[in-house]
PDB file of N, CA and C in Angstrom:
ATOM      1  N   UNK A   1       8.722  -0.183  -8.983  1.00 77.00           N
ATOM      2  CA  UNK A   1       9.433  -0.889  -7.937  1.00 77.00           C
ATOM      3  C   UNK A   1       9.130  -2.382  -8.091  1.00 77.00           C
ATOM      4  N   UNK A   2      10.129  -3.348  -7.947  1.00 84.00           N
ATOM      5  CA  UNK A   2       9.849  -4.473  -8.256  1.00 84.00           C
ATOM      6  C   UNK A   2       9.051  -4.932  -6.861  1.00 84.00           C
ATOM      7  N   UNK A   3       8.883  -5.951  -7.207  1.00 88.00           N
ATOM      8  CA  UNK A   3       8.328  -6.723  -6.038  1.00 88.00           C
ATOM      9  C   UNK A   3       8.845  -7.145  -4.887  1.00 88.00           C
ATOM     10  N   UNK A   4       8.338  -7.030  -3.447  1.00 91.00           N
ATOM     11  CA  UNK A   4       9.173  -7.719  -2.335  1.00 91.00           C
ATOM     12  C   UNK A   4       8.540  -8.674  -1.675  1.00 91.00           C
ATOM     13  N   UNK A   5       9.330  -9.554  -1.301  1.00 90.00           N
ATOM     14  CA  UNK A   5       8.684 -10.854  -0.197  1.00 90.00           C
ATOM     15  C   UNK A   5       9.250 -10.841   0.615  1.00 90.00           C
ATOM     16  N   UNK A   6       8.795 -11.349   1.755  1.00 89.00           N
ATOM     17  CA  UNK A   6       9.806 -11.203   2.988  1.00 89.00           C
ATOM     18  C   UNK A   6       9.934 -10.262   3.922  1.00 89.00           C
ATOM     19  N   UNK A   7       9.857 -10.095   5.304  1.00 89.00           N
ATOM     20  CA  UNK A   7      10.437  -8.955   6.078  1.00 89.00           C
ATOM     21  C   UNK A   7      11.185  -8.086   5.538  1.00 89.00           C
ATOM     22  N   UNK A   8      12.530  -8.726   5.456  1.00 93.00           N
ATOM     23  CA  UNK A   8      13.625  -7.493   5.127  1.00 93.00           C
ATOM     24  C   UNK A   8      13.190  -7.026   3.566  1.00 93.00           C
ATOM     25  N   UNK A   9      12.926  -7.493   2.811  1.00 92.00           N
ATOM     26  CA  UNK A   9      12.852  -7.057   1.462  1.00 92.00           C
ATOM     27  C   UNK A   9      11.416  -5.775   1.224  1.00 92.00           C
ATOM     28  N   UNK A  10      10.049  -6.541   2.152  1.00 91.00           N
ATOM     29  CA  UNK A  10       9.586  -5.597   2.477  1.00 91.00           C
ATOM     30  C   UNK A  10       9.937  -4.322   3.433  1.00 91.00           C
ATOM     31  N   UNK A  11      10.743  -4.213   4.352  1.00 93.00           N
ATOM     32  CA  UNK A  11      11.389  -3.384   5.131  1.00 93.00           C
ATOM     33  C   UNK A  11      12.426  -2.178   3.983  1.00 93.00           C
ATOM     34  N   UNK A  12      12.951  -3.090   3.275  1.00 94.00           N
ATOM     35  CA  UNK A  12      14.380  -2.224   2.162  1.00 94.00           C
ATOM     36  C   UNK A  12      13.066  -1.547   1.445  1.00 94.00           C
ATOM     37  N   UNK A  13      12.252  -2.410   0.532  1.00 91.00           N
ATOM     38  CA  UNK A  13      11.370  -1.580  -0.438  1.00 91.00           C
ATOM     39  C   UNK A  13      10.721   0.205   0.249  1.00 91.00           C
ATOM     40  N   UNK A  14      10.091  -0.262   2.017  1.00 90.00           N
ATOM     41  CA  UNK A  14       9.799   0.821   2.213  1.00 90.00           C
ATOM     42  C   UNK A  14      10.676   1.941   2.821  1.00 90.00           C
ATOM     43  N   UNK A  15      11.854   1.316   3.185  1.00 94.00           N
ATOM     44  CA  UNK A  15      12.604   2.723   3.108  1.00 94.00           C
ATOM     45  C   UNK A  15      13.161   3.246   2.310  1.00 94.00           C
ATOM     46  N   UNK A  16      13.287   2.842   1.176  1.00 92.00           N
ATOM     47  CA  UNK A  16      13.668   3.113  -0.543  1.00 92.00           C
ATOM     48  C   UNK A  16      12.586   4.179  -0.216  1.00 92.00           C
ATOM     49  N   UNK A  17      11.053   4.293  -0.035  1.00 89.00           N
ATOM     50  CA  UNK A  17      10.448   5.010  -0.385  1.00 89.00           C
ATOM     51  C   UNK A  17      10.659   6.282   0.738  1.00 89.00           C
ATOM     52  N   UNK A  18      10.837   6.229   2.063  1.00 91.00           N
ATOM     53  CA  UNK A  18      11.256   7.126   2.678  1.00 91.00           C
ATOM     54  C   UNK A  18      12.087   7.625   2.400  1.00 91.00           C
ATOM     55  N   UNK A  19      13.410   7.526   1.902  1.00 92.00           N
ATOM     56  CA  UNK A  19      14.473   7.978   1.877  1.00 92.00           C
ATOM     57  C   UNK A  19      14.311   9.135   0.299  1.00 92.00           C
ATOM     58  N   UNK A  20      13.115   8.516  -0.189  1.00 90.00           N
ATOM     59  CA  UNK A  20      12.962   9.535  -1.351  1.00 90.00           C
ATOM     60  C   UNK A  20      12.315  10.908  -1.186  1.00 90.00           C
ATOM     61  N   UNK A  21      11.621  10.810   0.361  1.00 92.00           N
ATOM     62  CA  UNK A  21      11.727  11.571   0.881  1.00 92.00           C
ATOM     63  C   UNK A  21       9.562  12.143   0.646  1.00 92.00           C
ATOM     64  N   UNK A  22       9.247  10.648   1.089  1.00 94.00           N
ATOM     65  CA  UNK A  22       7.172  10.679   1.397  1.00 94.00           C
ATOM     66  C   UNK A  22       7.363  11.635   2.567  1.00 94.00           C
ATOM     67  N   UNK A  23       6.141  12.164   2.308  1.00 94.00           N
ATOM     68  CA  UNK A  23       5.849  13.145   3.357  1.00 94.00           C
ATOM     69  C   UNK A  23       4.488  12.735   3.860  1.00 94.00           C
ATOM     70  N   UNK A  24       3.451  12.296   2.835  1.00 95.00           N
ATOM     71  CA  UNK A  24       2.139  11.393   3.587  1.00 95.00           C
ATOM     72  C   UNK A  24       1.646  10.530   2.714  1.00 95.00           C
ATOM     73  N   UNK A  25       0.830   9.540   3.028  1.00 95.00           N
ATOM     74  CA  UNK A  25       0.208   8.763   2.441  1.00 95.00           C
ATOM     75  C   UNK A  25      -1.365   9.078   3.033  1.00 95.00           C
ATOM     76  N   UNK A  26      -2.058   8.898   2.327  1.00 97.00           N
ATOM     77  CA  UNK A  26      -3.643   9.041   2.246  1.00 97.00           C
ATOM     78  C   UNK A  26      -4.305   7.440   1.445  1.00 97.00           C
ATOM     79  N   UNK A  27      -4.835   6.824   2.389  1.00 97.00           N
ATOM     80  CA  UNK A  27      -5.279   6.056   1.450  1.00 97.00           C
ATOM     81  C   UNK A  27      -7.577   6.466   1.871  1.00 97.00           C
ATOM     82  N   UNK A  28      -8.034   5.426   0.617  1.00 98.00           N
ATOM     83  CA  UNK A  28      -9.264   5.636   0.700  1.00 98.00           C
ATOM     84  C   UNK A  28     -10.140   4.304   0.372  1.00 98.00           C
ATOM     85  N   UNK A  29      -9.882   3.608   1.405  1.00 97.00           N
ATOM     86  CA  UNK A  29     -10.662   1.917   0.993  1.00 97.00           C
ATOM     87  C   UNK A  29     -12.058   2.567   0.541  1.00 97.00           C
ATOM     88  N   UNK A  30     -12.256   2.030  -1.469  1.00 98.00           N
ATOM     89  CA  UNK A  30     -13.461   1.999  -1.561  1.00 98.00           C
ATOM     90  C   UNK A  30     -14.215   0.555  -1.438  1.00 98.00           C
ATOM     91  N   UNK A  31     -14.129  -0.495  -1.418  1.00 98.00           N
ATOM     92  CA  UNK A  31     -14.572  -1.513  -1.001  1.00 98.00           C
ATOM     93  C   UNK A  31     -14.014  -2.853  -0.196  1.00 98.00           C
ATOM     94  N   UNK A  32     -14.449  -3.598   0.439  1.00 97.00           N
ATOM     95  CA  UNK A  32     -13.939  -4.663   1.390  1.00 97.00           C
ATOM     96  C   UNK A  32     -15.020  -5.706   1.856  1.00 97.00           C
ATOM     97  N   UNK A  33     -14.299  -7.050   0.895  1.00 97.00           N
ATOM     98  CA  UNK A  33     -15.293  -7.805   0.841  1.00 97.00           C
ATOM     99  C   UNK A  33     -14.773  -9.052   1.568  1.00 97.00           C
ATOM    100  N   UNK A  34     -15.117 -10.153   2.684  1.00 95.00           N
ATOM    101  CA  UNK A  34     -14.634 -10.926   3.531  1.00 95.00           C
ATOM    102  C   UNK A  34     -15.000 -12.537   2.329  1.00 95.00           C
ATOM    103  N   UNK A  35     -14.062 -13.681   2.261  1.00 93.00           N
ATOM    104  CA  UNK A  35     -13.903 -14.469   2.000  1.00 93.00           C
ATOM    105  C   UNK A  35     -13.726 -15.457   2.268  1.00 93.00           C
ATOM    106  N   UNK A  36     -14.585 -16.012   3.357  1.00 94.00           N
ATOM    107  CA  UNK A  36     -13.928 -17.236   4.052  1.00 94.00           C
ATOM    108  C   UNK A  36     -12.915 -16.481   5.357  1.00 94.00           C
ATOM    109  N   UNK A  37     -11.414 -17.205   4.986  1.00 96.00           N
ATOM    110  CA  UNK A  37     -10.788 -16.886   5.808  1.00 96.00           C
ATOM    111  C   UNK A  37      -9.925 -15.072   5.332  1.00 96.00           C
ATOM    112  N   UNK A  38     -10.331 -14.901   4.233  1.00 97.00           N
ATOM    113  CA  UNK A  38      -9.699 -13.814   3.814  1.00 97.00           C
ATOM    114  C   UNK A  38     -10.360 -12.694   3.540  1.00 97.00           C
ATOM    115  N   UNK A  39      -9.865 -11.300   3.672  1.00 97.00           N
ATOM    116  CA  UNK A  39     -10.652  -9.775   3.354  1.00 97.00           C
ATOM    117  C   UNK A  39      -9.809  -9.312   2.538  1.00 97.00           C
ATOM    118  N   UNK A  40     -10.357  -8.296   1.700  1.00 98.00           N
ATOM    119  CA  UNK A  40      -9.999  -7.890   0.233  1.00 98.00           C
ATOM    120  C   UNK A  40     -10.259  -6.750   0.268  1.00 98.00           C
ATOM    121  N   UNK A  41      -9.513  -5.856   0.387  1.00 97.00           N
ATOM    122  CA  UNK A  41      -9.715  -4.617   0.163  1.00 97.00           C
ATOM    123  C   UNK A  41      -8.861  -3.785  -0.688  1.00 97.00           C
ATOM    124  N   UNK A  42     -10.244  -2.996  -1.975  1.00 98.00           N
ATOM    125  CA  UNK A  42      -9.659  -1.714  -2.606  1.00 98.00           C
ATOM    126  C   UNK A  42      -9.914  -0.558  -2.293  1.00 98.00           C
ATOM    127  N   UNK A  43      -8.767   0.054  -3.184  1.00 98.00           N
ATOM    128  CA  UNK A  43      -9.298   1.477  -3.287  1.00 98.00           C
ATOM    129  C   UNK A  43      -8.539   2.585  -3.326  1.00 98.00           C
ATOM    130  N   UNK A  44      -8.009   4.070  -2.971  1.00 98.00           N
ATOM    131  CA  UNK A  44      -7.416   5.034  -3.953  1.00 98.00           C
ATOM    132  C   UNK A  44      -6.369   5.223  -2.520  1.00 98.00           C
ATOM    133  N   UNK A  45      -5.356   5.632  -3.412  1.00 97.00           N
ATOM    134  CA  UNK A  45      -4.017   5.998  -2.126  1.00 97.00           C
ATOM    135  C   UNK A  45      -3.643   7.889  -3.154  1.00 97.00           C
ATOM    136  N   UNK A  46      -3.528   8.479  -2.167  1.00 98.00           N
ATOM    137  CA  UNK A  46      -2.551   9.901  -2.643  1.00 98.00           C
ATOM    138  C   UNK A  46      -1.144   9.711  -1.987  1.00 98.00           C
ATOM    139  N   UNK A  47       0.033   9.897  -2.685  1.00 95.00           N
ATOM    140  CA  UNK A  47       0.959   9.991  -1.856  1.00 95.00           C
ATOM    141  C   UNK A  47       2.174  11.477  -2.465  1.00 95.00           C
ATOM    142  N   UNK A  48       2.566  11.572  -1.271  1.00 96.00           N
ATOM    143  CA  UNK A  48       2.973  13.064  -1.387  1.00 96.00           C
ATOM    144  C   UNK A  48       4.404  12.953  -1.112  1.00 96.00           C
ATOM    145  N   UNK A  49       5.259  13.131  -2.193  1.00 94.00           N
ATOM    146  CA  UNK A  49       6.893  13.285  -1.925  1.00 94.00           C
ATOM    147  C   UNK A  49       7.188  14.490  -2.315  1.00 94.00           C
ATOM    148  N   UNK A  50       8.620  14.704  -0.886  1.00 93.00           N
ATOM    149  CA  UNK A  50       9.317  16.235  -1.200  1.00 93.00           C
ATOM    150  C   UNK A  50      10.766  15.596  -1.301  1.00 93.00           C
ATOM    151  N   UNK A  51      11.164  15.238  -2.711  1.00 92.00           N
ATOM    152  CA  UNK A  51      12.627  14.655  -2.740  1.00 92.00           C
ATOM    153  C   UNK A  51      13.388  15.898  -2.265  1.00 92.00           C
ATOM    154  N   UNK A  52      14.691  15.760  -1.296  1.00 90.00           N
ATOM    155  CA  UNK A  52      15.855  16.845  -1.600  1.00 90.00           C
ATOM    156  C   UNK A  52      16.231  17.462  -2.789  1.00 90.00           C
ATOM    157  N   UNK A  53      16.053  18.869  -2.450  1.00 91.00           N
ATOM    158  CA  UNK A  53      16.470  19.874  -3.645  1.00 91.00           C
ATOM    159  C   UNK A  53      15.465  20.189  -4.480  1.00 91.00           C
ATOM    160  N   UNK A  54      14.268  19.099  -4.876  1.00 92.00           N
ATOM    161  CA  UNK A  54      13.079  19.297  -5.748  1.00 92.00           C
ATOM    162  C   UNK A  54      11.981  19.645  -5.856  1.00 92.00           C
ATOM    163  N   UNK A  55      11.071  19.964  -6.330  1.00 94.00           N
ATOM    164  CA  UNK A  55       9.767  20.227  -5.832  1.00 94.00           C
ATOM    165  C   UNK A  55       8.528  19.206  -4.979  1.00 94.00           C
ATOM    166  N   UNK A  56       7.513  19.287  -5.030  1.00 94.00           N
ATOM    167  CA  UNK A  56       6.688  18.363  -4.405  1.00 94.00           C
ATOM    168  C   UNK A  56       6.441  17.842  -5.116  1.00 94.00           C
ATOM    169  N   UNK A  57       6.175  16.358  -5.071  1.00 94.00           N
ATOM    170  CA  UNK A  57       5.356  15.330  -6.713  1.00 94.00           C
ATOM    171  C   UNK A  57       4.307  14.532  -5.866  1.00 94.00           C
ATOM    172  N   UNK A  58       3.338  14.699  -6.540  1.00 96.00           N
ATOM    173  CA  UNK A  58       1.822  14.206  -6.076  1.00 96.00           C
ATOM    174  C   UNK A  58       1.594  12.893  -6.757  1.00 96.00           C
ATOM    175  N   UNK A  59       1.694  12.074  -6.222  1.00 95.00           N
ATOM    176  CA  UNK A  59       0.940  10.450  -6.815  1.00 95.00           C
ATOM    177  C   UNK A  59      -0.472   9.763  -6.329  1.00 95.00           C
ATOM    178  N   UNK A  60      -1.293   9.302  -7.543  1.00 97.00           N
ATOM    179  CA  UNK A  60      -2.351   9.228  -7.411  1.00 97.00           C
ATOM    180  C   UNK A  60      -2.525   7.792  -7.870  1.00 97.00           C
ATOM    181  N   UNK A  61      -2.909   6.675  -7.102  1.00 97.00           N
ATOM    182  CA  UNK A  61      -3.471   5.759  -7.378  1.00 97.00           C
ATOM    183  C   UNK A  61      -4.301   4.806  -7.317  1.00 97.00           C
ATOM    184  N   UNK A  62      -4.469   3.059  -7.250  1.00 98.00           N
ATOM    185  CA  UNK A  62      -5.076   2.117  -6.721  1.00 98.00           C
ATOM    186  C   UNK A  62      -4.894   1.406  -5.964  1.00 98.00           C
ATOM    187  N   UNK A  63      -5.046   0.705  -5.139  1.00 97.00           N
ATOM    188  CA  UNK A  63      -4.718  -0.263  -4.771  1.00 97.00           C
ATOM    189  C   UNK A  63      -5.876  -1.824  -4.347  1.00 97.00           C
ATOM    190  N   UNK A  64      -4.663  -2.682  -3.964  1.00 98.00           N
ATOM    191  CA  UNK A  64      -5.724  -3.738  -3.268  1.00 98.00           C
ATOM    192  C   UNK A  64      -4.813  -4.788  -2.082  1.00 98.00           C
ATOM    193  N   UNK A  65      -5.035  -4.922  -1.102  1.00 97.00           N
ATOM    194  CA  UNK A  65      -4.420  -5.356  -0.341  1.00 97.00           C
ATOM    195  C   UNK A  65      -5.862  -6.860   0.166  1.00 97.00           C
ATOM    196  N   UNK A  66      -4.891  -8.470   0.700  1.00 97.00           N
ATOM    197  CA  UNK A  66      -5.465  -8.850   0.746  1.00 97.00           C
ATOM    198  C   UNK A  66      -4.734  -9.663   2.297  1.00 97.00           C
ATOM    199  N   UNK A  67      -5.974  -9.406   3.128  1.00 97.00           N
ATOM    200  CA  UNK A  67      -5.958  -9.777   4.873  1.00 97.00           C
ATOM    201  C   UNK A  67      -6.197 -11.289   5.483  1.00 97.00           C
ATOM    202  N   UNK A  68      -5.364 -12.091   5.402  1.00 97.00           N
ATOM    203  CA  UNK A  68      -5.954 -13.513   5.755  1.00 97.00           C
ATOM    204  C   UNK A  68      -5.953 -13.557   7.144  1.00 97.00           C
ATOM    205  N   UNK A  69      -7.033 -13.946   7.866  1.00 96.00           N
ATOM    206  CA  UNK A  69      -7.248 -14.531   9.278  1.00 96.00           C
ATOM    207  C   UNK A  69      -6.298 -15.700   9.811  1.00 96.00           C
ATOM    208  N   UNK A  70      -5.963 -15.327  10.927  1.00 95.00           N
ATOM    209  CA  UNK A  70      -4.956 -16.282  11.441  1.00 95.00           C
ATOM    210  C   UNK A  70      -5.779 -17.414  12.559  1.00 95.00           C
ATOM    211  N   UNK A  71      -4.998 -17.972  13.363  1.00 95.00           N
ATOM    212  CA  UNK A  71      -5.998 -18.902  14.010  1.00 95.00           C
ATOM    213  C   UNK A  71      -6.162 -18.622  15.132  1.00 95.00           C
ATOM    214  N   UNK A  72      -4.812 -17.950  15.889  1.00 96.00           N
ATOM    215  CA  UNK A  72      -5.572 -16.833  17.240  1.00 96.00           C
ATOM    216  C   UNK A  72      -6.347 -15.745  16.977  1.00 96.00           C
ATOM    217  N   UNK A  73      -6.864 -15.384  15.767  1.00 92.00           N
ATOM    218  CA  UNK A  73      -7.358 -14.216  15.691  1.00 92.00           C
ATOM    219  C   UNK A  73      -7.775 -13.086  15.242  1.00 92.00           C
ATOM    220  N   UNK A  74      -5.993 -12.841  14.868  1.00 95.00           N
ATOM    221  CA  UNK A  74      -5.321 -11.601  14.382  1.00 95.00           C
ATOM    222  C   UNK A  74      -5.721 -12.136  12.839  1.00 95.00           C
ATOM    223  N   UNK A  75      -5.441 -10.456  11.930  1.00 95.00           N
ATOM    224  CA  UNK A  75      -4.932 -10.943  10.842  1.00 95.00           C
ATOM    225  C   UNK A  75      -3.471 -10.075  10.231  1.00 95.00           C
ATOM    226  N   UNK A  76      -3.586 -10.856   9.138  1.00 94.00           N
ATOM    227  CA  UNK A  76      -2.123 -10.750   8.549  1.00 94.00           C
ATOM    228  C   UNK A  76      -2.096 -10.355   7.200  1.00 94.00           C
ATOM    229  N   UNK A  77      -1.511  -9.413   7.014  1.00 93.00           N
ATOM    230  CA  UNK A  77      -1.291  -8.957   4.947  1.00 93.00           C
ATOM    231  C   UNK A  77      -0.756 -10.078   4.354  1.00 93.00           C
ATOM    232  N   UNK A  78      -1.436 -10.730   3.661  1.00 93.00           N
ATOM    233  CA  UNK A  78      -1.189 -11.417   2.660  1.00 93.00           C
ATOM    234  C   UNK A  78      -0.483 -11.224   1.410  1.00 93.00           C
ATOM    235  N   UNK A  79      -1.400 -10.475   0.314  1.00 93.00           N
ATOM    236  CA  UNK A  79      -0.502  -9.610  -0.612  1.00 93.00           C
ATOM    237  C   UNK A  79      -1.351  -8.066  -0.627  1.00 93.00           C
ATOM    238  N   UNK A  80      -0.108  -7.120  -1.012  1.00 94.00           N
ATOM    239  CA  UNK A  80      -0.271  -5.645  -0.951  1.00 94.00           C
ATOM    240  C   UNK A  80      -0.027  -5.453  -2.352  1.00 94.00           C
ATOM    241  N   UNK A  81      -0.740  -4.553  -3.190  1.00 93.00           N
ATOM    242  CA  UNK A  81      -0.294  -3.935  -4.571  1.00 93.00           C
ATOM    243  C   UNK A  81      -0.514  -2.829  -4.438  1.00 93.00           C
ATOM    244  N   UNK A  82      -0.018  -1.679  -4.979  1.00 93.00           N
ATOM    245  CA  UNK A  82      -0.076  -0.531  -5.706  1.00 93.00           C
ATOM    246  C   UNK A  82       0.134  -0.263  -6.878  1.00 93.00           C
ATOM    247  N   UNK A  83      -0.634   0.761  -7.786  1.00 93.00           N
ATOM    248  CA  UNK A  83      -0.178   1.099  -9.031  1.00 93.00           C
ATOM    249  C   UNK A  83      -0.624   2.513  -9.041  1.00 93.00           C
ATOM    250  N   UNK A  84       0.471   2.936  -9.681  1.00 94.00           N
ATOM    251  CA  UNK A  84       0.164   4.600  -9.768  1.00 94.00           C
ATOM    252  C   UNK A  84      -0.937   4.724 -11.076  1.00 94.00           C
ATOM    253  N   UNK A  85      -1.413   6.035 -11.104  1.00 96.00           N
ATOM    254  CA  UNK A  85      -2.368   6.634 -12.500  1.00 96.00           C
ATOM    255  C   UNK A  85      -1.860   7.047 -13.008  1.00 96.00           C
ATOM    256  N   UNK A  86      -0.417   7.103 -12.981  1.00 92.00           N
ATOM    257  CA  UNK A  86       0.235   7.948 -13.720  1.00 92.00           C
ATOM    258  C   UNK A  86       0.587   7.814 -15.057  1.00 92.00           C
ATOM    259  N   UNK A  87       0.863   7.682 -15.657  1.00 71.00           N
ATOM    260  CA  UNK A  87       1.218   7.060 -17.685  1.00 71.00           C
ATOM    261  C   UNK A  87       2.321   6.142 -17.397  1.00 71.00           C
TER     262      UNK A  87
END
């Protein structure tokens, strides 16, 4: 999947993935390290699709998502990656 920026583009990317028909996501932060104003976190995602008509397909991968602090407070996804294990 290429890359998205943006609300809507992030919004289209993830219902591309619903519509393929995820049934769960599992993720498993193995580490999270704070940076100043930013947190960094990796670690393993399972995700489970039942496309129409097909069988179940199991995906197994990495990830790293990175959390910048805002100034009221909150924080905010910065950048999100995934990559499957797959070949």
């Amino acid at each position: 999947m290429p890359a998205a920026a943006g609300p809507a583009a992030i919004q289209s990317a993830l219902q591309q993935l619903l519509d393929m028909g995820v049934q769960s996501l599992d993720i498993e932060p193995i580490d999270v390290r704070e940076a100043g104003e930013l947190t960094i976190e990796y670690g393993r995602y399972v995700l489970v699709i039942q496309p129409a008509g097909a069988e179940v397909l199991t995906d197994q991968g990495k990830y790293v998502v990175v959390h910048e602090s805002q100034p009221d407070g909150t924080t905010r996804i910065l950048l999100d990656i995934f990559n499957s294990n797959a070949g």
